[in-house]
Structure formats: structure tokens, C-alpha cells
Coordinates of C-alpha atoms in Angstrom, one line a residue:
Chain A
X53 CA 65.0 -187.5 -106.1
X54 CA 63.6 -186.6 -109.5
X55 CA 63.7 -183.3 -111.2
X56 CA 60.8 -182.4 -113.5
X57 CA 61.0 -179.8 -116.3
X58 CA 58.6 -177.4 -118.1
X59 CA 58.7 -176.4 -121.8
X60 CA 59.6 -172.9 -120.5
X61 CA 62.8 -174.4 -118.9
X62 CA 61.9 -174.3 -115.3
X63 CA 62.7 -177.2 -113.0
X64 CA 61.0 -178.5 -109.9
X65 CA 62.1 -181.0 -107.4
X66 CA 59.6 -182.3 -104.7
X67 CA 60.9 -183.5 -101.3
X68 CA 58.1 -184.3 -98.9
X69 CA 55.9 -181.2 -98.7
X70 CA 58.4 -178.9 -100.3
X71 CA 58.9 -178.2 -104.1
X72 CA 62.1 -176.4 -104.9
X73 CA 62.0 -174.4 -108.2
X74 CA 64.6 -172.9 -110.5
X75 CA 65.6 -172.5 -114.1
X76 CA 67.4 -175.1 -116.1
X77 CA 71.1 -175.0 -117.0
X78 CA 70.1 -174.6 -120.6
X79 CA 67.9 -171.5 -119.8
X80 CA 70.7 -169.9 -117.7
X81 CA 73.1 -170.4 -120.5
X82 CA 70.7 -168.9 -123.1
X83 CA 70.1 -165.9 -120.9
X84 CA 73.7 -165.0 -120.5
X85 CA 75.0 -163.1 -117.5
X86 CA 72.1 -162.7 -115.1
X87 CA 72.1 -159.3 -113.4
X88 CA 68.9 -159.2 -111.4
X89 CA 66.2 -161.6 -110.2
X90 CA 62.8 -160.4 -109.0
X91 CA 61.6 -163.0 -106.6
X92 CA 58.0 -163.4 -105.3
X93 CA 57.0 -162.5 -101.8
X94 CA 56.7 -165.4 -99.4
X95 CA 53.1 -166.3 -98.9
X96 CA 52.2 -165.6 -102.5
X97 CA 50.0 -168.2 -104.1
X98 CA 50.5 -169.1 -107.7
X99 CA 48.8 -171.5 -110.2
X100 CA 50.7 -173.7 -112.5
X101 CA 52.1 -171.7 -115.5
X102 CA 51.5 -168.3 -113.8
X103 CA 54.3 -165.8 -113.6
X104 CA 56.4 -166.6 -110.5
X105 CA 59.5 -164.5 -110.9
X106 CA 61.4 -162.2 -113.3
X107 CA 65.0 -162.6 -114.5
X108 CA 67.1 -159.9 -116.1
X109 CA 70.3 -160.6 -117.9
X110 CA 72.6 -158.5 -120.0
X111 CA 70.6 -159.7 -123.0
X112 CA 67.0 -159.8 -122.0
X113 CA 64.3 -159.7 -119.3
X114 CA 62.2 -162.8 -119.0
X115 CA 59.5 -164.3 -116.8
X116 CA 59.8 -167.5 -114.8
X117 CA 56.5 -169.5 -114.7
X118 CA 55.4 -171.7 -111.8
X119 CA 55.9 -175.4 -112.7
X120 CA 53.3 -176.3 -110.0
X121 CA 50.5 -174.5 -108.2
X122 CA 51.2 -173.7 -104.6
X123 CA 52.3 -171.2 -102.0
X124 CA 55.7 -169.6 -101.8
X125 CA 57.3 -170.6 -98.5
X126 CA 60.9 -169.5 -99.0
X127 CA 63.0 -167.5 -101.5
X128 CA 66.8 -167.9 -102.1
X129 CA 68.3 -165.2 -99.9
X130 CA 71.6 -165.2 -101.7
X131 CA 70.3 -164.1 -105.1
X132 CA 69.6 -160.5 -104.3
X133 CA 73.3 -159.7 -103.9
X134 CA 74.6 -162.4 -106.1
X135 CA 72.3 -163.3 -109.0
X136 CA 75.2 -164.8 -110.9
X137 CA 74.9 -167.9 -108.7
X138 CA 72.1 -168.9 -111.2
X139 CA 74.6 -168.8 -114.0
X140 CA 77.1 -170.9 -112.0
X141 CA 74.7 -173.4 -110.6
X142 CA 71.2 -173.1 -112.1
X143 CA 70.0 -176.5 -110.9
X144 CA 71.8 -176.4 -107.5
X145 CA 72.8 -173.4 -105.4
X146 CA 70.9 -171.2 -107.8
X147 CA 67.4 -172.4 -106.9
X148 CA 64.9 -169.5 -106.9
X149 CA 62.2 -170.4 -104.4
X150 CA 60.4 -173.1 -102.5
X151 CA 56.7 -173.8 -102.8
X152 CA 54.2 -175.8 -100.8
X153 CA 52.6 -177.6 -103.7
X154 CA 48.8 -177.5 -103.9
X155 CA 48.4 -180.6 -106.2
X156 CA 51.2 -183.0 -106.9
X157 CA 49.2 -184.6 -109.8
X158 CA 50.2 -181.5 -111.8
X159 CA 53.7 -183.2 -112.1
X160 CA 52.2 -185.5 -114.8
X161 CA 52.1 -182.5 -117.2
X162 CA 55.9 -182.0 -116.8
X163 CA 58.9 -183.8 -118.4
X164 CA 61.5 -185.9 -116.6
X165 CA 65.2 -185.3 -117.3
X166 CA 65.4 -187.7 -120.2
X167 CA 62.4 -186.2 -121.9
X168 CA 63.6 -182.7 -121.3
X169 CA 67.0 -183.5 -122.9
X170 CA 65.1 -184.9 -125.9
X171 CA 63.0 -181.7 -126.0
X172 CA 66.1 -179.6 -126.0
X173 CA 67.5 -181.5 -129.0
X174 CA 64.3 -180.8 -130.9
X175 CA 64.8 -177.1 -130.2
X176 CA 68.4 -176.8 -131.6
Chain B
X108 CA 72.1 -125.8 -140.8
X109 CA 71.4 -123.7 -143.8
X110 CA 67.9 -124.2 -145.2
X111 CA 68.1 -125.0 -148.9
X112 CA 64.8 -125.2 -150.7
X113 CA 64.6 -127.5 -153.8
X114 CA 65.3 -125.7 -157.1
X115 CA 62.8 -126.0 -159.9
X116 CA 65.4 -128.1 -161.7
X117 CA 65.6 -130.6 -158.8
X118 CA 61.9 -130.8 -158.5
X119 CA 61.6 -131.6 -162.2
X120 CA 64.3 -134.3 -161.8
X121 CA 62.5 -135.9 -158.9
X122 CA 59.1 -135.8 -160.6
X123 CA 60.6 -137.5 -163.8
X124 CA 62.0 -140.3 -161.7
X125 CA 58.6 -140.9 -160.2
X126 CA 57.1 -140.6 -163.7
X127 CA 54.8 -137.6 -163.4
X128 CA 54.9 -134.2 -165.0
X129 CA 53.8 -131.8 -162.2
X130 CA 53.4 -131.6 -158.5
X131 CA 49.7 -131.6 -159.1
X132 CA 50.0 -135.0 -160.8
X133 CA 52.0 -136.3 -157.8
X134 CA 49.1 -135.5 -155.5
X135 CA 46.4 -136.7 -157.9
X136 CA 45.6 -139.9 -156.0
X137 CA 44.5 -137.7 -153.0
X138 CA 40.9 -136.4 -153.4
X139 CA 40.9 -132.6 -153.7
X140 CA 38.5 -132.2 -150.7
X141 CA 41.0 -134.0 -148.5
X142 CA 44.0 -131.8 -149.4
X143 CA 45.1 -128.8 -147.4
X144 CA 43.4 -125.8 -149.1
X145 CA 46.0 -123.5 -147.7
X146 CA 48.8 -123.6 -145.3
X147 CA 48.1 -120.0 -144.5
X148 CA 51.7 -119.0 -144.7
X149 CA 52.7 -115.4 -145.4
X150 CA 55.0 -114.8 -148.4
X151 CA 58.7 -115.1 -147.9
X152 CA 60.7 -112.3 -146.4
X153 CA 64.4 -111.4 -146.2
X154 CA 66.8 -112.4 -143.4
X155 CA 66.7 -108.9 -142.0
X156 CA 63.0 -108.5 -142.0
X157 CA 62.9 -111.9 -140.3
X158 CA 65.2 -110.8 -137.5
X159 CA 63.1 -107.7 -137.0
X160 CA 59.9 -109.9 -136.8
X161 CA 61.6 -112.3 -134.3
X162 CA 62.6 -109.3 -132.2
X163 CA 59.1 -108.0 -132.1
X164 CA 57.8 -111.5 -131.1
X165 CA 60.4 -111.6 -128.3
X166 CA 59.1 -108.2 -127.1
X167 CA 55.6 -109.6 -127.1
X168 CA 56.7 -112.3 -124.6
X169 CA 56.4 -109.8 -121.8
X170 CA 60.0 -108.5 -121.8
X171 CA 60.0 -105.1 -120.4
X172 CA 57.6 -106.2 -117.8
X173 CA 59.1 -106.8 -114.3
X174 CA 58.0 -110.3 -113.2
X175 CA 57.2 -111.1 -109.6
X176 CA 55.6 -114.3 -110.8
X177 CA 56.7 -117.8 -109.8
X178 CA 54.3 -120.6 -109.2
X179 CA 56.6 -123.2 -110.5
X180 CA 58.7 -121.4 -113.1
X181 CA 61.2 -118.7 -112.0
X182 CA 63.1 -115.8 -113.4
X183 CA 66.7 -116.6 -112.5
X184 CA 70.1 -115.6 -113.8
X185 CA 71.7 -117.8 -116.4
X186 CA 75.5 -117.6 -116.6
X187 CA 76.8 -117.1 -120.2
X188 CA 78.6 -120.5 -120.0
X189 CA 75.3 -122.2 -120.0
X190 CA 74.2 -120.8 -123.4
X191 CA 77.7 -121.1 -124.8
X192 CA 78.4 -124.8 -123.9
X193 CA 74.8 -125.8 -124.1
X194 CA 74.5 -124.7 -127.7
X195 CA 77.5 -126.6 -128.9
X196 CA 76.4 -128.8 -131.8
X197 CA 77.8 -132.0 -130.2
X198 CA 75.1 -131.5 -127.5
X199 CA 72.4 -129.6 -129.3
X200 CA 72.1 -132.1 -132.2
X201 CA 73.0 -135.3 -130.5
X202 CA 70.8 -138.3 -130.8
X203 CA 69.6 -140.8 -128.2
X204 CA 72.8 -142.1 -126.7
X205 CA 72.0 -145.8 -127.0
X206 CA 75.3 -146.6 -128.6
X207 CA 78.0 -145.8 -126.0
X208 CA 80.8 -146.3 -128.6
X209 CA 79.7 -143.0 -130.2
X210 CA 78.0 -141.1 -127.4
X211 CA 80.5 -140.9 -124.6
X212 CA 80.2 -137.1 -124.4
X213 CA 76.5 -137.0 -124.0
X214 CA 76.5 -139.9 -121.7
X215 CA 79.1 -138.5 -119.4
X216 CA 77.3 -135.1 -119.3
X217 CA 74.1 -136.9 -118.3
X218 CA 76.0 -138.9 -115.7
X219 CA 77.4 -135.6 -114.2
X220 CA 73.8 -134.2 -114.3
X221 CA 72.6 -137.2 -112.3
X222 CA 75.5 -136.8 -109.8
X223 CA 74.6 -133.1 -109.4
X224 CA 70.9 -133.8 -108.8
X225 CA 71.8 -136.5 -106.2
X226 CA 74.0 -134.0 -104.3
X227 CA 71.3 -131.3 -104.5
X228 CA 68.4 -133.4 -103.4
X229 CA 70.3 -135.6 -100.9
X230 CA 69.2 -138.7 -102.7
X231 CA 71.2 -141.7 -103.9
X232 CA 70.1 -142.2 -107.5
X233 CA 68.7 -140.0 -110.2
X234 CA 67.6 -140.6 -113.7
X235 CA 68.6 -138.6 -116.7
X236 CA 65.5 -136.3 -116.4
X237 CA 61.8 -136.4 -117.3
X238 CA 59.5 -133.9 -119.1
X239 CA 58.8 -131.4 -116.3
X240 CA 58.0 -131.0 -112.7
X241 CA 54.4 -132.1 -112.9
X242 CA 55.0 -135.3 -114.8
X243 CA 57.9 -136.0 -112.5
X244 CA 55.5 -135.8 -109.5
X245 CA 53.0 -138.1 -111.3
X246 CA 55.8 -140.6 -112.1
X247 CA 56.8 -140.5 -108.5
X248 CA 53.3 -141.5 -107.5
X249 CA 53.2 -144.3 -110.0
X250 CA 56.6 -145.5 -108.8
X251 CA 55.2 -145.7 -105.2
X252 CA 52.2 -147.7 -106.4
X253 CA 54.5 -150.2 -108.0
X254 CA 57.0 -150.5 -105.2
X255 CA 54.5 -150.9 -102.4
X256 CA 51.8 -152.8 -104.3
X257 CA 49.2 -150.6 -102.7
X258 CA 46.6 -148.3 -104.3
X259 CA 46.1 -145.2 -102.3
X260 CA 47.9 -141.8 -102.7
X261 CA 47.7 -139.0 -100.2
X262 CA 48.2 -135.6 -101.9
X263 CA 48.7 -132.3 -100.1
X264 CA 46.6 -129.5 -101.6
X265 CA 49.4 -127.0 -101.1
X266 CA 51.2 -128.8 -103.9
X267 CA 51.2 -126.8 -107.2
X268 CA 47.6 -127.1 -108.6
X269 CA 48.8 -127.7 -112.1
X270 CA 51.0 -130.5 -110.9
X271 CA 48.1 -132.0 -108.9
X272 CA 46.0 -131.9 -112.1
X273 CA 48.7 -133.9 -113.9
X274 CA 48.8 -136.4 -111.0
X275 CA 45.0 -136.8 -111.3
X276 CA 45.4 -137.4 -115.0
X277 CA 48.1 -140.0 -114.6
X278 CA 46.2 -141.8 -111.9
X279 CA 42.9 -141.8 -113.9
X280 CA 44.1 -144.9 -115.8
X281 CA 45.1 -146.8 -112.6
X282 CA 42.9 -148.3 -110.0
X283 CA 44.3 -145.8 -107.5
X284 CA 42.5 -143.9 -104.9
X285 CA 43.6 -140.3 -104.5
X286 CA 43.0 -138.6 -101.1
X287 CA 43.6 -134.8 -101.2
X288 CA 44.2 -133.1 -97.9
X289 CA 43.3 -129.4 -97.7
X290 CA 46.0 -127.0 -96.6
X291 CA 45.7 -125.0 -93.3
X292 CA 45.9 -121.5 -94.7
X293 CA 49.3 -121.4 -96.4
X294 CA 50.8 -124.4 -94.7
X295 CA 50.5 -128.2 -95.3
X296 CA 48.2 -129.7 -92.6
X297 CA 50.8 -132.1 -91.2
X298 CA 48.4 -133.6 -88.7
X299 CA 45.8 -134.4 -91.2
X300 CA 48.3 -135.7 -93.7
X301 CA 49.7 -138.0 -91.0
X302 CA 46.4 -139.4 -90.0
X303 CA 45.4 -139.9 -93.7
X304 CA 48.2 -142.5 -94.0
X305 CA 46.9 -146.1 -93.7
X306 CA 48.1 -149.6 -94.5
X307 CA 46.7 -149.0 -98.0
X308 CA 48.7 -145.8 -98.6
X309 CA 51.5 -146.2 -101.3
X310 CA 52.8 -142.6 -100.8
X311 CA 52.3 -139.1 -99.5
X312 CA 53.0 -136.4 -102.0
X313 CA 54.1 -133.0 -100.6
X314 CA 55.9 -129.9 -102.0
X315 CA 58.6 -127.8 -100.4
X316 CA 58.4 -124.8 -100.5
X317 CA 54.7 -125.2 -101.3
X318 CA 52.6 -123.3 -103.8
X319 CA 52.0 -120.5 -101.2
X320 CA 55.8 -120.2 -100.6
X321 CA 55.8 -121.8 -97.1
X322 CA 58.7 -124.0 -96.1
X323 CA 58.1 -127.1 -94.0
X324 CA 60.1 -129.9 -92.5
X325 CA 58.6 -133.2 -93.5
X326 CA 61.0 -135.4 -91.4
X327 CA 58.2 -136.5 -89.0
X328 CA 55.8 -137.1 -91.9
X329 CA 58.5 -139.4 -93.5
X330 CA 58.8 -141.4 -90.3
X331 CA 55.0 -141.7 -90.0
X332 CA 54.8 -142.9 -93.6
X333 CA 57.6 -145.4 -93.2
X334 CA 55.9 -146.8 -90.0
X335 CA 52.9 -147.5 -92.2
X336 CA 55.0 -149.0 -95.0
X337 CA 54.3 -146.0 -97.3
X338 CA 56.7 -143.7 -99.1
X339 CA 57.2 -140.0 -99.0
X340 CA 57.5 -138.1 -102.3
X341 CA 58.8 -134.5 -102.0
X342 CA 58.5 -132.1 -104.9
X343 CA 61.3 -129.6 -104.4
X344 CA 62.4 -126.3 -105.9
X345 CA 66.1 -126.8 -106.8
X346 CA 67.3 -123.3 -106.1
X347 CA 65.8 -123.4 -102.6
X348 CA 68.0 -126.4 -101.8
X349 CA 71.0 -124.1 -101.4
X350 CA 69.3 -123.1 -98.0
X351 CA 66.4 -125.4 -97.3
X352 CA 66.7 -129.0 -95.8
X353 CA 66.8 -131.4 -98.8
X354 CA 64.3 -134.2 -99.4
X355 CA 67.1 -136.7 -98.6
X356 CA 67.8 -135.0 -95.2
X357 CA 64.1 -135.3 -94.4
X358 CA 64.0 -139.0 -95.1
X359 CA 62.1 -138.8 -98.4
X360 CA 62.1 -141.9 -100.6
X361 CA 61.6 -140.0 -103.9
X362 CA 62.4 -136.4 -104.7
X363 CA 61.0 -134.7 -107.8
X364 CA 61.0 -131.2 -109.1
X365 CA 60.8 -128.8 -112.0
X366 CA 64.3 -128.1 -113.2
X367 CA 63.7 -124.9 -115.2
X368 CA 65.3 -122.8 -112.4
X369 CA 68.6 -124.5 -113.2
X370 CA 69.9 -122.6 -116.2
X371 CA 66.8 -122.7 -118.4
X372 CA 65.0 -119.6 -119.6
X373 CA 61.3 -119.0 -119.0
X374 CA 60.7 -118.9 -122.8
X375 CA 56.9 -118.7 -122.7
X376 CA 56.7 -121.5 -120.2
X377 CA 59.0 -124.2 -121.6
X378 CA 60.6 -126.5 -122.5
X379 CA 62.5 -127.4 -119.3
X380 CA 63.0 -130.7 -117.5
X381 CA 61.6 -132.7 -114.6
X382 CA 64.0 -134.1 -112.1
X383 CA 63.4 -137.4 -110.2
X384 CA 65.8 -139.0 -107.7
X385 CA 65.3 -141.8 -105.2
X386 CA 66.9 -144.0 -102.6
X387 CA 69.1 -146.7 -104.1
X388 CA 66.8 -149.5 -103.2
X389 CA 64.2 -148.1 -105.6
X390 CA 66.4 -147.8 -108.6
X391 CA 64.8 -150.6 -110.6
X392 CA 61.5 -148.8 -110.4
X393 CA 62.8 -145.4 -111.4
X394 CA 61.3 -144.4 -114.8
X395 CA 63.2 -143.1 -117.8
X396 CA 66.8 -143.3 -118.7
X397 CA 69.6 -143.9 -116.3
X398 CA 73.3 -143.5 -117.2
X399 CA 75.8 -145.6 -115.4
X400 CA 79.6 -145.7 -115.2
X401 CA 81.5 -148.8 -116.1
X402 CA 84.8 -150.0 -117.5
X403 CA 85.6 -151.4 -120.9
X404 CA 87.6 -154.6 -121.7
X405 CA 90.8 -152.7 -121.2
X406 CA 89.7 -151.3 -117.8
X407 CA 89.1 -147.8 -119.2
X408 CA 86.2 -145.8 -117.7
X409 CA 83.1 -145.4 -119.9
X410 CA 79.4 -144.5 -119.6
X411 CA 76.4 -146.4 -120.8
X412 CA 72.6 -146.4 -120.4
X413 CA 72.0 -149.0 -117.8
X414 CA 69.3 -151.1 -116.1
X415 CA 67.3 -150.9 -119.3
X416 CA 65.0 -153.8 -118.4
X417 CA 63.0 -151.0 -116.7
X418 CA 62.3 -149.5 -120.1
X419 CA 59.6 -150.3 -122.6
X420 CA 61.9 -151.2 -125.4
X421 CA 62.8 -154.3 -123.4
X422 CA 59.5 -155.5 -122.0
X423 CA 56.6 -153.2 -122.8
X424 CA 54.0 -154.8 -120.5
X425 CA 56.3 -154.5 -117.5
X426 CA 58.0 -151.2 -118.2
X427 CA 58.1 -148.8 -115.3
X428 CA 56.8 -146.0 -117.5
X429 CA 55.9 -145.2 -121.0
X430 CA 58.7 -142.6 -120.9
X431 CA 61.8 -143.8 -122.7
X432 CA 63.2 -140.4 -123.2
X433 CA 64.6 -137.5 -121.3
X434 CA 64.9 -133.7 -121.7
X435 CA 68.6 -134.1 -122.5
X436 CA 69.5 -130.6 -123.6
X437 CA 67.6 -128.8 -120.8
X438 CA 69.1 -131.2 -118.2
X439 CA 72.5 -130.5 -119.7
X440 CA 71.9 -126.8 -119.2
X441 CA 71.0 -127.7 -115.6
X442 CA 74.2 -129.5 -115.1
X443 CA 76.3 -126.7 -116.6
X444 CA 74.4 -124.2 -114.3
X445 CA 75.2 -126.3 -111.2
X446 CA 78.8 -126.7 -112.2
X447 CA 79.2 -123.0 -113.0
X448 CA 77.9 -121.9 -109.6
X449 CA 79.5 -124.7 -107.5
X450 CA 78.3 -125.5 -104.0
X451 CA 79.2 -122.1 -102.5
X452 CA 77.8 -120.1 -105.4
X453 CA 74.6 -122.1 -105.1
X454 CA 74.3 -121.3 -101.4
X455 CA 74.9 -117.7 -102.1
X456 CA 72.3 -117.6 -104.8
X457 CA 69.7 -119.2 -102.5
X458 CA 70.6 -116.7 -99.7
X459 CA 70.2 -113.8 -102.1
X460 CA 66.7 -115.0 -103.1
X461 CA 65.8 -115.4 -99.4
X462 CA 67.1 -112.0 -98.4
X463 CA 65.5 -110.1 -101.2
X464 CA 62.2 -111.8 -100.7
X465 CA 62.3 -111.1 -96.9
X466 CA 62.9 -107.4 -97.7
X467 CA 60.0 -107.3 -100.1
X468 CA 57.8 -109.1 -97.6
X469 CA 58.5 -106.4 -95.0
X470 CA 57.9 -103.5 -97.4
X471 CA 54.7 -105.0 -98.9
X472 CA 53.2 -106.0 -95.5
X473 CA 53.5 -102.3 -94.4
X474 CA 50.9 -101.3 -97.0
X475 CA 47.5 -100.5 -95.4
X476 CA 45.1 -103.4 -95.9
X477 CA 47.8 -105.8 -97.1
X478 CA 48.7 -108.7 -94.8
X479 CA 51.1 -111.6 -95.0
X480 CA 49.3 -115.0 -94.9
X481 CA 52.3 -117.3 -94.4
X482 CA 52.8 -118.5 -90.8
X483 CA 55.8 -120.6 -91.6
X484 CA 59.1 -119.3 -93.0
X485 CA 59.2 -118.8 -96.8
X486 CA 62.0 -119.0 -99.3
X487 CA 61.5 -116.6 -102.2
X488 CA 57.8 -116.7 -102.5
X489 CA 55.0 -115.6 -100.1
X490 CA 51.3 -115.0 -100.1
X491 CA 49.6 -111.7 -99.4
X492 CA 45.9 -111.0 -98.6
X493 CA 44.7 -107.9 -100.4
X494 CA 41.7 -105.9 -99.5
X495 CA 40.3 -106.5 -103.0
X496 CA 40.3 -109.0 -105.8
X497 CA 43.9 -110.0 -106.5
X498 CA 43.2 -110.6 -110.2
X499 CA 42.1 -107.1 -110.9
X500 CA 45.0 -105.7 -108.9
X501 CA 47.4 -107.7 -111.1
X502 CA 45.7 -106.4 -114.3
X503 CA 46.1 -102.8 -113.0
X504 CA 49.8 -103.2 -112.2
X505 CA 50.5 -104.7 -115.6
X506 CA 49.7 -101.3 -117.1
X507 CA 52.6 -100.0 -115.0
X508 CA 54.9 -102.7 -116.4
X509 CA 54.8 -104.9 -113.3
X510 CA 53.6 -108.5 -113.2
X511 CA 52.7 -108.5 -109.5
X512 CA 52.2 -112.2 -108.8
X513 CA 49.9 -115.2 -109.2
X514 CA 46.3 -114.6 -108.0
X515 CA 45.0 -117.6 -106.1
X516 CA 41.4 -117.4 -107.0
X517 CA 41.3 -119.6 -110.1
X518 CA 43.2 -122.4 -108.2
X519 CA 41.7 -122.0 -104.8
X520 CA 38.0 -120.9 -104.9
X521 CA 37.3 -118.5 -102.0
X522 CA 40.9 -117.1 -102.0
X523 CA 40.2 -114.5 -104.6
X524 CA 42.0 -111.8 -102.6
X525 CA 45.2 -113.8 -102.2
X526 CA 48.3 -113.1 -104.3
X527 CA 51.5 -115.1 -104.4
X528 CA 54.5 -112.9 -104.9
X529 CA 57.9 -114.2 -106.0
X530 CA 61.2 -112.3 -105.6
X531 CA 64.2 -113.9 -107.1
X532 CA 67.8 -112.6 -107.1
X533 CA 67.1 -110.7 -110.3
X534 CA 64.7 -108.3 -108.7
X535 CA 66.3 -105.0 -107.6
X536 CA 65.5 -102.8 -104.6
X537 CA 64.1 -100.2 -107.1
X538 CA 61.8 -102.8 -108.7
X539 CA 60.5 -103.9 -105.3
X540 CA 59.8 -100.3 -104.4
X541 CA 58.0 -99.9 -107.7
X542 CA 55.9 -102.9 -106.9
X543 CA 55.1 -101.5 -103.4
X544 CA 54.1 -98.2 -104.9
X545 CA 51.9 -99.8 -107.5
X546 CA 50.3 -102.1 -105.0
X547 CA 49.6 -99.2 -102.6
X548 CA 47.9 -97.3 -105.3
X549 CA 45.9 -100.2 -106.5
X550 CA 44.5 -101.2 -103.1
X551 CA 43.9 -97.7 -101.9
X552 CA 42.0 -96.4 -104.9

């Protein structure tokens, strides 16, 4: 199982026909305490790099971009009442939604974990 | 604050720092033709002459004329506490309470205001106020468009015409379709409003009591809207809520209203404040400022502006509204007014309005040629049909020191003989008799 990352700090993990999407541990840490997550409606179709969700923290409000094109098939039901799960487990329990990917070749535009870690070093 | 003009000495000092000789030199870079030729100000006068002049101006505002005019702004009592507390410098000169560490007083006052508005309207959350009733209604419509992701608004034509004008103005910049439903005489046409709701409708906008004074129960309309996935926005008249079913009790999703009747003077038509309240699930789409209660590091209670991601200083392109402000001082007066009256006092005040208006209704409808148009119950405002043009009747009664009401002709073409009369708790039996006499004379002659 491989996670891929975007430059905007989203991650995506594809298993069969399902791509699970979230924000990276680094992003969750940068945002600070997350207070609200605006999730997309199921059935919504997005293109890669389009706005997929919104995250509000005590510090800021930011957009989450789609790492892949596809259709939203599920959103994380626990986040409405407990958005802090993303702070506790950004790359596990704190996943945002699941997509049915439209074109898996889009993964080639993303970074694997090692590359993403390199990328983060370049940012600090 | 005392106004201290600059002394010639100070002016000279400032000019020398800048490095010029005269005021004329200071403005030299601005071409003569672009400068103000005259500010058209009269010469200075003494404090006492000024007070006399202010008194004359106050007289010119129609004082001495007995008002039976409502139409959205009402002549109500204002307890002395409201002026006294509302004019304290801590409130009157306070700045935007963005820094809770130095604005606890203002923040708590606004928090109490929000609580009062919630209790009054039967809603769960309120913001810290908007500009006025009309903009609050328009913001309610925009809120519904955002929440439902739909683009049609159904608007009842018995809603205040000025407020409808503002809604039209606000929606002009949006790709929203506005469907206006004609009233049935003086009542909202509930059947047509219901059947106008479709899967495209974001919200239905109604007013209670409506512009003609009629009171309705919109509970069934709320249910119908909800079945279609639409919202119900009810514009309410705060004082009436002492008697009339509240928007919350009817199942409204958003309640809006003009707050002037809560402790704010008519003062030539403003300023006052707009109220907006909603169900809790809509709070992230509520425009403007919201004050919340929290605790500090030591567990002590404190107040802060909250959920600010809705506002444009956080993310302009996604802000719920371009309003980042509120009518703090007017809303504060509203809060003091509600507190001074209390729940029982509020009910009593509403009852007094109702009783006096009912008495006036009876007396006026006895006049030959004058008929009552409202089929539904009314609160403190009702519509009469006169045998002649209502505008000219109003003009004739003004000469007798009575402002008889709002003629409908300019708002509702074809209803030139209709007059909306308002009777608040401030109108006495004698004044109502005077109105009846004047009206009798005006329509019989």
C-alpha cells in the first residue's frame, strides 16, 4: 500500500477501485487545532487540483484540493462531531473522504512518501 | 469630547515643520479648479444659539404631530434606562471588540443581546446584529442560497415593499431567480406560496405581521418548504412577539427583523439595527459577527468573537457576507430594552398595542365609507379602504397635527384608496378619537 502526496499536503491511497484522501500529518500540525471540516457531498465529481473540502482551524481556514480526479463515494462520518481526529491521526482515522478515481495515471504527478519528506525539508 | 480648534500659533508651528509659510502654500500642489470653492458653512455661533437651532431642527422632525404611521418603524416607549446605560462612554465609544482581553464588557453585552433575540424569536443562534430589517431579510435570502445550493427565492408581496426592493438589489448580483407571489387582499396567499415551492427553491420569504398588518401562521408553509428541501425565512416585528407565535414556533429556519422597535428612537428613520437568527445547524452560514462564551486558561468565563472563518477578514472569496460589522450601540439599546421590560413586561406591552389597535379599528370602521380590509387578525396595524384617495386624506389630516398612516398607492398600484394605520401603546384614547374625527371630516367633505 503506497501513499502519494501533493505539494498542497494532501495524501491519497488507492486500494482497488477506492482512493482514500486526507491531509498530511505535517499539514495538520501546521493548521493547529482543527475546529470544523466542510466535506463534499457524496456523488460530487472533482478534477485533480480542484477544491474538494474546507478545513477551519483556530488559526486559519484553508482549502483541501483533490489529489486525483474522481467521484466522491464516501465521507468520514466522525469528523462532523469530532474534527480533532484529523489532528490526532491525519493519515489514519482522520481521512476525509473516499473517491472513485477517474484516471489512475494522474498518480504519476504526485510524490511518494520519501519524495514528500524531501519536499518538506526544502520548505523548512 | 470638547472640540478644540487649532490656534493660529499651532497652525504656524505645523506649517513651519512642513516647511511652508501659509495654508495657501500647503495646498499649492492642488490645482485651484480642483479645490473646494466653498464649504458653504454659516459663520460660527455661540453654544446657546446652537442649542436653540438644534431645538428648532428637532421640532421640524414632526414632533407635535401625532403619528399613526408604522410600515416598519414604530413609535414605542423607551425606558429611561436605555438612554442612560446606552450612552455610557464605555459602550458609546467602544471599538470593534476583536481583542477580547480589552473588550469583555462590549462582548458580554452583545452575547446577552444574542440570547435575548434567540428567546424572542424562538431560534437557536443569533448574530450580533446587521444594518436594518431590509438588509437582514436580503442576507437571509443569500444564506438560504448558500445552504441549499439552489437558486430560486419565493417572495411574498405582502412583505414590506422597501425590504423587497433591498432583496431585489442584493439578488441582482447573483444568478438567483426571484418569484414574487401577489397577496390576496391583505393576506399572504398561502396556497400560491406553497405551490410556488419547487426542488429549485432555496427559500420562501414571508413577513409577520405583514405590511398590511395581517398576522398569519406559517407553520404549514414551513413544513411544505422542508418537504421540498427549501428553507423558510420569516421577517418579524419584535414587539409583536410578546403575543404572536414566534418564527421558531412556526418551524422557520431563519428569522430576521427590524430592531428599531426595541429601544431605538425613530430619529428621522434611523439608525437602528437588523436582527437575524437561525437554527443551530445553519450557524456557519450566518453572516456578520457572532459572540461566543468560552473559558480562559484558568477556567474563568469569558466572551470572544467566534466562528470567524465565516467572515471576510479570514477568507474573502468564501465569506458568508461582505458585512463584517454590526450595529453595536443600537443592538445594545435593544438588549437593555428587553432586559428592562422582562418577559412579563414584554407580553404586557404587546397586549397594550393589540388592545389599543383593536379599539381604533372598531372606532374607525364605524365611519361612513370606511371599511376594514384585513380578513385575518392584526397586531397593531391594519388597513382601511377609504372612499377617496388615501394620500390626499393624509395630507389634509397633517394640517390637523395627525399623521394618519401610510397610503398604499405608491407601493401597490391600484390600491390608492387604502391606508395602513398603526396604533402603538403610545397612542391615547383622545388621540384615537381625534384621528376618527379628522378622518370622518376628510372623507365626508
